XYZ file of N, CA and C in Angstrom:
708
model
N 81.454 -39.602 -181.618
C 82.133 -38.364 -182.015
C 83.219 -38.707 -183.035
N 83.255 -37.960 -184.159
C 84.271 -38.200 -185.175
C 85.602 -37.626 -184.724
N 86.664 -38.102 -185.376
C 88.001 -37.609 -185.020
C 88.110 -36.111 -185.295
N 87.470 -35.665 -186.387
C 87.537 -34.240 -186.740
C 86.916 -33.385 -185.641
N 85.779 -33.847 -185.131
C 85.131 -33.099 -184.056
C 85.984 -33.149 -182.789
N 86.574 -34.318 -182.531
C 87.401 -34.446 -181.333
C 88.607 -33.514 -181.412
N 89.174 -33.413 -182.610
C 90.327 -32.535 -182.806
C 89.967 -31.087 -182.536
N 88.714 -30.739 -182.811
C 88.291 -29.347 -182.648
C 88.010 -28.950 -181.214
N 87.988 -29.914 -180.303
C 87.736 -29.613 -178.899
C 89.038 -29.222 -178.222
N 89.020 -28.138 -177.498
C 90.238 -27.671 -176.848
C 90.661 -28.637 -175.754
N 91.926 -28.558 -175.396
C 92.452 -29.408 -174.338
C 91.705 -29.153 -173.037
N 91.396 -27.874 -172.772
C 90.690 -27.524 -171.537
C 89.304 -28.163 -171.504
N 88.597 -28.123 -172.637
C 87.260 -28.712 -172.694
C 87.309 -30.225 -172.509
N 88.365 -30.864 -173.011
C 88.503 -32.300 -172.815
C 88.704 -32.617 -171.337
N 89.484 -31.791 -170.656
C 89.747 -32.012 -169.236
C 88.485 -31.824 -168.398
N 87.609 -30.919 -168.844
C 86.374 -30.662 -168.102
C 85.458 -31.877 -168.058
N 85.579 -32.737 -169.048
C 84.622 -33.836 -169.191
C 85.045 -35.124 -168.489
N 86.241 -35.143 -167.900
C 86.709 -36.378 -167.278
C 86.770 -36.239 -165.762
N 86.791 -37.374 -165.086
C 86.907 -37.373 -163.623
C 88.367 -37.114 -163.274
N 88.666 -35.857 -163.144
C 90.055 -35.394 -163.110
C 90.559 -35.051 -161.714
N 89.677 -34.502 -160.881
C 90.129 -33.908 -159.618
C 89.907 -34.869 -158.453
N 91.001 -35.163 -157.778
C 90.901 -36.000 -156.590
C 90.311 -35.169 -155.454
N 89.321 -35.737 -154.790
C 88.620 -34.985 -153.751
C 88.871 -35.574 -152.361
N 88.380 -34.851 -151.375
C 88.613 -35.239 -149.985
C 88.045 -36.610 -149.661
N 87.067 -37.068 -150.435
C 86.488 -38.394 -150.197
C 87.331 -39.516 -150.798
N 88.469 -39.142 -151.421
C 89.360 -40.129 -152.012
C 88.996 -40.511 -153.428
N 87.850 -40.010 -153.923
C 87.396 -40.306 -155.280
C 87.782 -39.166 -156.226
N 87.796 -39.491 -157.536
C 88.033 -38.480 -158.554
C 86.682 -38.041 -159.139
N 86.515 -36.739 -159.317
C 85.248 -36.189 -159.799
C 85.477 -35.253 -160.980
N 84.428 -35.096 -161.800
C 84.479 -34.093 -162.863
C 84.541 -32.707 -162.219
N 85.289 -31.785 -162.819
C 85.470 -30.466 -162.205
C 84.175 -29.750 -161.853
N 83.163 -29.872 -162.717
C 81.932 -29.110 -162.467
C 81.138 -29.649 -161.277
N 81.557 -30.800 -160.741
C 80.891 -31.360 -159.570
C 81.657 -31.080 -158.278
N 82.726 -30.296 -158.394
C 83.605 -30.027 -157.254
C 83.486 -28.553 -156.855
N 83.662 -28.275 -155.562
C 83.557 -26.920 -155.034
C 84.815 -26.544 -154.254
N 85.125 -25.264 -154.265
C 86.096 -24.760 -153.304
C 85.377 -24.655 -151.958
N 85.997 -25.105 -150.882
C 85.296 -25.083 -149.582
C 85.007 -23.658 -149.125
N 83.854 -23.491 -148.479
C 83.488 -22.177 -147.949
C 82.458 -22.335 -146.843
N 82.357 -21.308 -146.014
C 81.349 -21.322 -144.950
C 79.943 -21.335 -145.540
N 79.760 -20.627 -146.658
C 78.450 -20.598 -147.313
C 78.026 -22.011 -147.709
N 78.914 -22.727 -148.380
C 78.578 -24.079 -148.826
C 78.426 -25.038 -147.651
N 79.237 -24.833 -146.606
C 79.087 -25.656 -145.399
C 77.680 -25.505 -144.822
N 77.162 -24.273 -144.878
C 75.839 -24.016 -144.296
C 74.713 -24.530 -145.183
N 74.939 -24.579 -146.494
C 73.892 -25.025 -147.421
C 73.857 -26.549 -147.529
N 75.017 -27.140 -147.747
C 75.098 -28.583 -147.978
C 75.596 -29.272 -146.706
N 74.698 -29.373 -145.737
C 75.111 -29.921 -144.443
C 75.434 -31.417 -144.532
N 75.037 -32.059 -145.618
C 75.404 -33.466 -145.822
C 76.817 -33.606 -146.376
N 77.426 -32.483 -146.735
C 78.759 -32.508 -147.310
C 78.732 -32.290 -148.813
N 79.897 -32.013 -149.391
C 80.005 -31.764 -150.832
C 81.458 -32.021 -151.249
N 81.696 -32.357 -152.529
C 83.054 -32.677 -152.977
C 83.965 -31.438 -152.983
N 85.107 -31.542 -152.333
C 86.116 -30.470 -152.331
C 87.461 -31.083 -152.709
N 88.374 -30.291 -153.282
C 89.685 -30.830 -153.660
C 90.417 -31.444 -152.466
N 91.144 -32.501 -152.744
C 91.895 -33.213 -151.709
C 92.932 -32.291 -151.053
N 93.263 -32.589 -149.812
C 94.227 -31.771 -149.066
C 95.592 -31.728 -149.751
N 95.914 -32.725 -150.572
C 97.203 -32.742 -151.265
C 97.382 -31.541 -152.189
N 96.274 -30.954 -152.646
C 96.371 -29.769 -153.506
C 96.756 -28.525 -152.696
N 96.625 -28.622 -151.392
C 97.023 -27.544 -150.479
C 96.303 -26.226 -150.796
N 95.014 -26.315 -151.081
C 94.205 -25.110 -151.290
C 93.691 -24.647 -149.929
N 93.992 -23.424 -149.507
C 93.578 -22.963 -148.168
C 92.065 -23.040 -147.981
N 91.644 -23.360 -146.775
C 90.218 -23.376 -146.478
C 89.678 -21.959 -146.331
N 90.544 -21.019 -145.959
C 90.115 -19.629 -145.822
C 89.825 -19.054 -147.206
N 88.606 -18.603 -147.403
C 88.181 -18.149 -148.730
C 89.030 -17.014 -149.262
N 89.465 -16.103 -148.374
C 90.243 -14.949 -148.829
C 91.682 -15.307 -149.198
N 92.077 -16.569 -148.980
C 93.437 -16.997 -149.322
C 93.459 -18.042 -150.439
N 92.300 -18.488 -150.898
C 92.277 -19.568 -151.881
C 92.932 -19.182 -153.202
N 92.829 -17.911 -153.567
C 93.414 -17.467 -154.832
C 94.939 -17.492 -154.797
N 95.516 -17.638 -153.612
C 96.971 -17.732 -153.512
C 97.470 -19.083 -154.024
N 96.588 -20.066 -154.063
C 96.985 -21.402 -154.494
C 97.256 -21.412 -156.001
N 98.301 -22.135 -156.385
C 98.624 -22.251 -157.813
C 97.571 -23.073 -158.563
N 96.746 -23.831 -157.820
C 95.709 -24.648 -158.433
C 94.413 -23.860 -158.679
N 94.235 -22.764 -157.981
C 92.933 -22.080 -158.004
C 92.533 -21.645 -159.414
N 93.443 -21.001 -160.127
C 93.115 -20.493 -161.455
C 92.742 -21.623 -162.413
N 93.542 -22.696 -162.407
C 93.264 -23.819 -163.304
C 91.938 -24.473 -162.949
N 91.730 -24.754 -161.678
C 90.491 -25.411 -161.277
C 89.267 -24.549 -161.603
N 89.402 -23.236 -161.434
C 88.289 -22.338 -161.765
C 87.967 -22.419 -163.249
N 88.991 -22.421 -164.066
C 88.774 -22.496 -165.524
C 88.177 -23.836 -165.925
N 88.471 -24.872 -165.152
C 87.911 -26.191 -165.455
C 86.455 -26.319 -165.014
N 86.029 -25.434 -164.101
C 84.627 -25.464 -163.690
C 84.394 -25.717 -162.219
N 85.454 -25.810 -161.415
C 85.263 -25.940 -159.966
C 84.606 -24.657 -159.465
N 83.616 -24.786 -158.588
C 82.749 -23.652 -158.244
C 82.947 -23.135 -156.831
N 82.644 -21.858 -156.674
C 82.628 -21.225 -155.357
C 81.208 -21.142 -154.808
N 80.218 -21.201 -155.706
C 78.818 -21.095 -155.309
C 78.015 -22.206 -155.980
N 76.894 -22.585 -155.379
C 76.079 -23.648 -155.986
C 75.311 -23.148 -157.194
N 75.186 -23.989 -158.184
C 74.355 -23.690 -159.346
C 72.923 -24.119 -159.052
N 71.951 -23.666 -159.853
C 70.581 -24.159 -159.677
C 70.503 -25.686 -159.693
N 71.266 -26.316 -160.588
C 71.254 -27.780 -160.660
C 71.758 -28.396 -159.359
N 72.809 -27.805 -158.774
C 73.348 -28.314 -157.503
C 72.286 -28.258 -156.406
N 71.576 -27.143 -156.344
C 70.564 -26.957 -155.303
C 69.395 -27.910 -155.497
N 68.958 -28.063 -156.739
C 67.843 -28.980 -157.017
C 68.225 -30.424 -156.696
N 69.448 -30.809 -157.048
C 69.887 -32.176 -156.759
C 69.955 -32.418 -155.260
N 70.407 -31.411 -154.511
C 70.479 -31.551 -153.057
C 69.081 -31.708 -152.455
N 68.136 -30.901 -152.930
C 66.755 -31.003 -152.452
C 66.173 -32.370 -152.799
N 66.395 -32.805 -154.032
C 65.824 -34.068 -154.494
C 66.318 -35.237 -153.653
N 67.589 -35.234 -153.310
C 68.127 -36.325 -152.482
C 67.454 -36.360 -151.108
N 67.198 -35.194 -150.556
C 66.621 -35.114 -149.215
C 65.176 -35.602 -149.195
N 64.410 -35.256 -150.230
C 62.962 -35.518 -150.189
C 62.573 -36.909 -150.690
N 63.555 -37.772 -150.904
C 63.232 -39.128 -151.352
C 62.644 -39.992 -150.238
N 62.791 -39.569 -149.004
C 62.207 -40.285 -147.873
C 61.347 -39.310 -147.076
N 60.363 -39.810 -146.303
C 59.505 -38.915 -145.520
C 60.325 -38.027 -144.583
N 59.775 -36.878 -144.225
C 60.515 -35.932 -143.393
C 60.857 -36.492 -142.013
N 62.039 -36.145 -141.556
C 62.459 -36.383 -140.181
C 63.036 -35.075 -139.664
N 63.252 -34.972 -138.381
C 63.848 -33.754 -137.843
C 65.196 -33.487 -138.513
N 65.963 -34.551 -138.741
C 67.283 -34.401 -139.354
C 67.176 -33.907 -140.790
N 66.315 -34.531 -141.583
C 66.213 -34.144 -142.993
C 65.637 -32.742 -143.145
N 64.732 -32.364 -142.252
C 64.171 -31.005 -142.309
C 65.258 -29.975 -142.024
N 66.147 -30.285 -141.094
C 67.242 -29.366 -140.792
C 68.272 -29.332 -141.918
N 68.336 -30.379 -142.720
C 69.197 -30.367 -143.907
C 68.581 -29.518 -145.019
N 67.261 -29.520 -145.060
C 66.538 -28.767 -146.085
C 66.462 -27.277 -145.754
N 66.390 -26.964 -144.469
C 66.196 -25.581 -144.033
C 67.219 -24.606 -144.633
N 68.544 -24.873 -144.566
C 69.500 -23.898 -145.109
C 69.390 -23.703 -146.617
N 68.947 -24.741 -147.336
C 68.769 -24.586 -148.782
C 67.581 -23.665 -149.052
N 66.485 -23.895 -148.325
C 65.315 -23.011 -148.449
C 65.708 -21.573 -148.105
N 66.448 -21.385 -147.025
C 66.821 -20.033 -146.593
C 67.752 -19.373 -147.603
N 68.642 -20.140 -148.206
C 69.531 -19.581 -149.235
C 68.716 -19.102 -150.432
N 67.774 -19.927 -150.881
C 66.913 -19.540 -151.999
C 66.102 -18.296 -151.647
N 65.540 -18.290 -150.461
C 64.688 -17.193 -150.030
C 65.468 -15.878 -149.932
N 66.654 -15.942 -149.349
C 67.449 -14.733 -149.121
C 68.051 -14.168 -150.400
N 68.283 -15.016 -151.382
C 68.972 -14.574 -152.601
C 68.062 -14.467 -153.816
N 66.748 -14.656 -153.596
C 65.852 -14.700 -154.746
C 65.760 -13.368 -155.476
N 65.814 -12.266 -154.776
C 65.681 -10.957 -155.430
C 66.902 -10.582 -156.269
N 67.990 -11.317 -156.120
C 69.205 -11.017 -156.867
C 69.452 -12.003 -157.979
N 70.602 -12.678 -157.891
C 71.045 -13.557 -158.972
C 70.101 -14.722 -159.224
N 69.471 -15.257 -158.172
C 68.625 -16.431 -158.376
C 67.372 -16.102 -159.174
N 66.855 -14.886 -159.006
C 65.663 -14.481 -159.765
C 65.951 -14.517 -161.263
N 67.175 -14.157 -161.632
C 67.550 -14.166 -163.055
C 67.687 -15.592 -163.598
N 67.759 -16.554 -162.690
C 67.857 -17.958 -163.091
C 66.550 -18.707 -162.804
N 65.478 -17.964 -162.625
C 64.219 -18.540 -162.144
C 63.753 -19.735 -162.968
N 63.904 -19.666 -164.278
C 63.396 -20.745 -165.129
C 64.048 -22.080 -164.769
N 65.270 -22.043 -164.268
C 65.970 -23.279 -163.918
C 65.434 -23.897 -162.622
N 64.664 -23.114 -161.876
C 64.084 -23.614 -160.622
C 62.613 -23.981 -160.768
N 62.125 -24.096 -161.992
C 60.690 -24.330 -162.216
C 60.176 -25.578 -161.516
N 61.026 -26.586 -161.351
C 60.599 -27.827 -160.692
C 60.078 -27.579 -159.283
N 60.591 -26.544 -158.626
C 60.196 -26.276 -157.239
C 58.733 -25.856 -157.125
N 58.115 -25.473 -158.233
C 56.700 -25.106 -158.200
C 55.809 -26.330 -157.986
N 56.232 -27.453 -158.518
C 55.387 -28.654 -158.472
C 55.920 -29.743 -157.553
N 57.211 -29.729 -157.269
C 57.750 -30.745 -156.363
C 57.114 -30.635 -154.983
N 56.902 -31.780 -154.355
C 56.508 -31.796 -152.930
C 57.813 -31.798 -152.129
N 58.252 -30.588 -151.737
C 59.579 -30.481 -151.118
C 59.603 -29.654 -149.833
N 58.459 -29.115 -149.437
C 58.432 -28.267 -148.250
C 57.738 -28.983 -147.085
N 58.300 -28.906 -145.890
C 57.685 -29.564 -144.728
C 56.600 -28.697 -144.109
N 55.605 -29.352 -143.539
C 54.512 -28.643 -142.865
C 54.684 -28.749 -141.355
N 54.122 -27.770 -140.661
C 54.149 -27.794 -139.196
C 53.451 -29.050 -138.671
N 54.051 -29.664 -137.662
C 53.432 -30.800 -136.964
C 53.007 -31.931 -137.900
N 53.789 -32.145 -138.945
C 53.425 -33.175 -139.919
C 54.696 -33.774 -140.525
N 55.030 -34.972 -140.103
C 56.192 -35.669 -140.661
C 55.786 -36.802 -141.596
N 54.546 -36.734 -142.080
C 54.064 -37.813 -142.944
C 54.574 -37.658 -144.375
N 54.778 -36.424 -144.811
C 55.193 -36.180 -146.190
C 55.632 -34.727 -146.351
N 56.246 -34.459 -147.502
C 56.525 -33.073 -147.901
C 55.343 -32.587 -148.745
N 55.254 -31.252 -148.920
C 54.131 -30.669 -149.648
C 54.617 -29.724 -150.741
N 53.780 -29.593 -151.776
C 54.046 -28.603 -152.818
C 53.766 -27.214 -152.253
N 54.415 -26.181 -152.775
C 54.220 -24.821 -152.237
C 52.767 -24.362 -152.202
N 51.963 -24.757 -153.205
C 50.572 -24.288 -153.232
C 49.683 -25.005 -152.225
N 50.247 -25.978 -151.495
C 49.486 -26.696 -150.479
C 49.724 -26.143 -149.077
N 50.582 -25.142 -148.964
C 50.948 -24.608 -147.655
C 50.694 -23.115 -147.568
N 50.368 -22.663 -146.366
C 50.290 -21.238 -146.080
C 51.599 -20.787 -145.418
N 52.016 -19.539 -145.681
C 53.105 -18.983 -144.880
C 52.676 -18.903 -143.411
N 53.627 -18.941 -142.510
C 53.322 -18.981 -141.080
C 52.500 -17.774 -140.627
N 52.703 -16.609 -141.244
C 51.993 -15.403 -140.802
C 50.475 -15.555 -140.902
N 49.990 -16.461 -141.752
C 48.546 -16.634 -141.922
C 47.932 -17.506 -140.830
N 48.770 -18.010 -139.924
C 48.244 -18.777 -138.810
C 47.288 -17.944 -137.967
N 47.517 -16.636 -137.927
C 46.688 -15.764 -137.087
C 45.241 -15.701 -137.553
N 44.979 -16.045 -138.826
C 43.598 -15.966 -139.327
C 43.026 -17.324 -139.732
N 43.846 -18.387 -139.694
C 43.332 -19.691 -140.146
C 44.003 -20.845 -139.409
N 44.322 -20.643 -138.159
C 45.169 -21.584 -137.424
C 44.687 -23.024 -137.452
N 43.424 -23.266 -137.227
C 42.929 -24.641 -137.126
C 42.531 -25.240 -138.472
N 42.538 -24.439 -139.527
C 42.062 -24.923 -140.817
C 43.146 -24.987 -141.891
N 44.244 -24.295 -141.681
C 45.287 -24.262 -142.698
C 46.408 -25.248 -142.414
N 47.210 -25.511 -143.431
C 48.438 -26.287 -143.291
C 49.578 -25.294 -143.522
N 50.498 -25.208 -142.571
C 51.468 -24.110 -142.577
C 52.907 -24.598 -142.791
N 53.662 -23.759 -143.482
C 55.069 -24.033 -143.744
C 55.824 -24.227 -142.433
N 56.638 -25.246 -142.373
C 57.385 -25.563 -141.151
C 58.436 -24.503 -140.840
N 58.961 -23.844 -141.875
C 60.007 -22.846 -141.679
C 59.387 -21.518 -141.294
N 59.854 -20.952 -140.211
C 59.231 -19.735 -139.693
C 59.601 -18.486 -140.478
N 60.719 -18.550 -141.191
C 61.128 -17.366 -141.946
C 60.156 -17.122 -143.100
N 59.570 -15.936 -143.121
C 58.567 -15.588 -144.138
C 59.184 -15.620 -145.537
N 58.543 -16.289 -146.487
C 59.071 -16.292 -147.850
C 59.080 -14.880 -148.435
N 60.162 -14.546 -149.112
C 60.206 -13.299 -149.862
C 59.017 -13.256 -150.812
N 58.421 -12.068 -150.974
C 57.197 -11.959 -151.786
C 57.412 -12.483 -153.206
N 58.553 -12.164 -153.804
C 58.817 -12.632 -155.166
C 59.033 -14.144 -155.214
N 59.713 -14.666 -154.211
C 59.962 -16.106 -154.160
C 58.645 -16.845 -153.933
N 57.820 -16.329 -153.015
C 56.524 -16.942 -152.742
C 55.657 -16.948 -153.989
N 55.628 -15.818 -154.700
C 54.808 -15.723 -155.914
C 55.310 -16.694 -156.983
N 56.634 -16.809 -157.124
C 57.205 -17.742 -158.101
C 56.792 -19.172 -157.789
N 56.842 -19.536 -156.519
C 56.495 -20.900 -156.113
C 55.002 -21.186 -156.223
N 54.187 -20.128 -156.165
C 52.748 -20.328 -156.173
C 52.171 -20.564 -154.795
N 52.910 -20.169 -153.762
C 52.402 -20.303 -152.400
C 51.377 -19.207 -152.145
N 50.247 -19.515 -151.520
C 49.207 -18.510 -151.304
C 49.715 -17.308 -150.507
N 49.260 -16.126 -150.927
C 49.590 -14.904 -150.181
C 48.559 -14.648 -149.096
N 47.354 -15.185 -149.286
C 46.257 -14.969 -148.346
C 45.542 -16.295 -148.077
N 44.923 -16.374 -146.917
C 44.156 -17.574 -146.561
C 42.820 -17.569 -147.297
N 42.322 -18.751 -147.612
C 40.998 -18.868 -148.219
C 39.941 -18.396 -147.224
N 38.890 -17.785 -147.749
C 37.827 -17.285 -146.878
C 37.196 -18.412 -146.066
N 37.006 -19.586 -146.680
C 36.396 -20.687 -145.942
C 37.271 -21.151 -144.780
N 38.584 -21.012 -144.930
C 39.478 -21.391 -143.836
C 39.421 -20.375 -142.700
N 39.295 -19.107 -143.049
C 39.192 -18.071 -142.018
C 37.883 -18.216 -141.249
N 36.797 -18.393 -142.004
C 35.487 -18.572 -141.363
C 35.487 -19.836 -140.511
N 36.087 -20.902 -141.021
C 36.151 -22.144 -140.268
C 36.923 -21.986 -138.966
N 38.006 -21.235 -139.013
C 38.781 -20.982 -137.794
C 37.955 -20.189 -136.783
N 37.200 -19.209 -137.272
C 36.354 -18.407 -136.387
C 35.273 -19.282 -135.744
N 34.702 -20.188 -136.521
C 33.700 -21.113 -135.972
C 34.327 -22.049 -134.936
N 35.555 -22.495 -135.210
C 36.247 -23.358 -134.252
C 36.471 -22.623 -132.929
N 36.809 -21.346 -133.012
C 37.026 -20.561 -131.803
C 35.739 -20.401 -131.005
N 34.609 -20.345 -131.714
C 33.330 -20.176 -131.022
C 32.915 -21.453 -130.285
N 33.446 -22.601 -130.746
C 33.071 -23.886 -130.140
C 34.047 -24.324 -129.057
N 35.328 -23.975 -129.253
C 36.368 -24.422 -128.313
C 37.135 -23.217 -127.804
N 37.060 -22.927 -126.510
C 37.784 -21.781 -125.955
C 39.280 -21.912 -126.215
N 39.966 -20.813 -126.473
C 41.419 -20.853 -126.681
C 42.129 -21.411 -125.450
N 43.254 -22.047 -125.678
C 44.054 -22.582 -124.578
C 44.576 -21.439 -123.711
N 44.914 -21.763 -122.485
C 45.449 -20.753 -121.568
C 46.645 -20.053 -122.201
N 46.615 -18.733 -122.167
C 47.716 -17.953 -122.715
C 47.580 -17.651 -124.191
N 46.658 -18.315 -124.881
C 46.469 -18.074 -126.310
C 45.494 -16.928 -126.514
N 45.873 -15.990 -127.340
C 45.023 -14.818 -127.590
C 44.772 -14.679 -129.091
N 43.681 -15.225 -129.588
C 43.367 -15.117 -131.012
C 43.288 -13.653 -131.444
N 43.720 -13.398 -132.654
C 43.719 -12.041 -133.191
C 42.381 -11.775 -133.888
N 41.343 -11.570 -133.066
C 40.017 -11.339 -133.629
C 39.983 -10.098 -134.512
N 40.721 -9.079 -134.112
C 40.735 -7.835 -134.898
C 41.179 -8.123 -136.331
N 42.252 -8.908 -136.492
C 42.756 -9.218 -137.830
C 41.776 -10.110 -138.592
N 41.169 -11.058 -137.903
C 40.208 -11.948 -138.559
C 39.041 -11.148 -139.140
N 38.468 -10.274 -138.318
C 37.312 -9.494 -138.786
C 37.715 -8.443 -139.804
N 38.932 -7.927 -139.699
C 39.398 -6.947 -140.692
C 39.467 -7.598 -142.070
N 40.019 -8.814 -142.122
C 40.143 -9.519 -143.399
C 38.767 -9.873 -143.951
N 37.903 -10.390 -143.096
C 36.569 -10.770 -143.560
C 35.779 -9.561 -144.028
N 35.898 -8.460 -143.316
C 35.183 -7.244 -143.713
C 35.632 -6.762 -145.083
N 36.924 -6.849 -145.354
C 37.449 -6.428 -146.658
C 36.919 -7.309 -147.778
N 36.615 -8.557 -147.472
C 36.167 -9.493 -148.501
C 34.665 -9.451 -148.732
N 33.931 -8.722 -147.926
C 32.489 -8.608 -148.126
C 32.133 -7.904 -149.429
N 33.130 -7.240 -150.022
C 32.881 -6.528 -151.279
C 32.672 -7.496 -152.444
N 33.099 -8.749 -152.268
C 32.942 -9.740 -153.326
C 31.693 -10.576 -153.051
N 30.751 -10.664 -154.015
C 29.539 -11.480 -153.817
C 29.844 -12.921 -153.429
N 30.831 -13.514 -154.072
C 31.182 -14.907 -153.792
C 31.713 -15.049 -152.374
N 32.601 -14.128 -151.969
C 33.150 -14.180 -150.621
C 32.055 -13.905 -149.586
N 31.141 -13.005 -149.903
C 30.055 -12.716 -148.974
C 29.178 -13.941 -148.759
N 28.987 -14.721 -149.847
C 28.169 -15.942 -149.725
C 28.845 -16.921 -148.761
N 30.177 -17.058 -148.868
C 30.898 -17.983 -147.984
C 30.824 -17.521 -146.544
N 31.012 -16.198 -146.336
C 31.013 -15.638 -144.994
C 29.653 -15.820 -144.354
N 28.594 -15.575 -145.134
C 27.233 -15.692 -144.592
C 26.870 -17.155 -144.344
């Protein structure tokens, strides 16, 4: 960078680029990597996140943080109240570097739920920044701790009723929002071969005690698909 360009950068912009803010971990961080503490962030980043050191005396109560003389300056420098798409992606990426465990799945769950619950609002407008989630293997499957899966490799849990023994299902029971599911490329419906395969499995192995297969739903779906020559060939 030339001196002329450096001269043209405001003092505030220069401060944004350096490890300026001392955090609770005792380290100094760039402002854009630091957050004001909140219950929302506590629930999303269960592994923890950088917050200003107690010496700044910023209240933990969200409704009182603006009373701090540091709040306005830190906000202008880039300290955040909410996670950015980059923050969420980085958190997911750190978790999925090792095979799933009960602990790591529970760390991933609140991030998935935050994305799912907020997709119809502000996150949808930032969708392009989340494009990696379409191809990343980041979602856990039921009864499978061998690896994470890409969204198009999993069925939502509701499809268990028509393809239980043939499908691989999302570990999280909360149904994906329709827009979020479509963005990720997760199937909205079970494949006909999986439904037929499940029906054949039921004919060979009686359901376990207390299990009541939803035959009505299985036949309703198959009947609707008889209108397609290709689907009829699979069913027959």
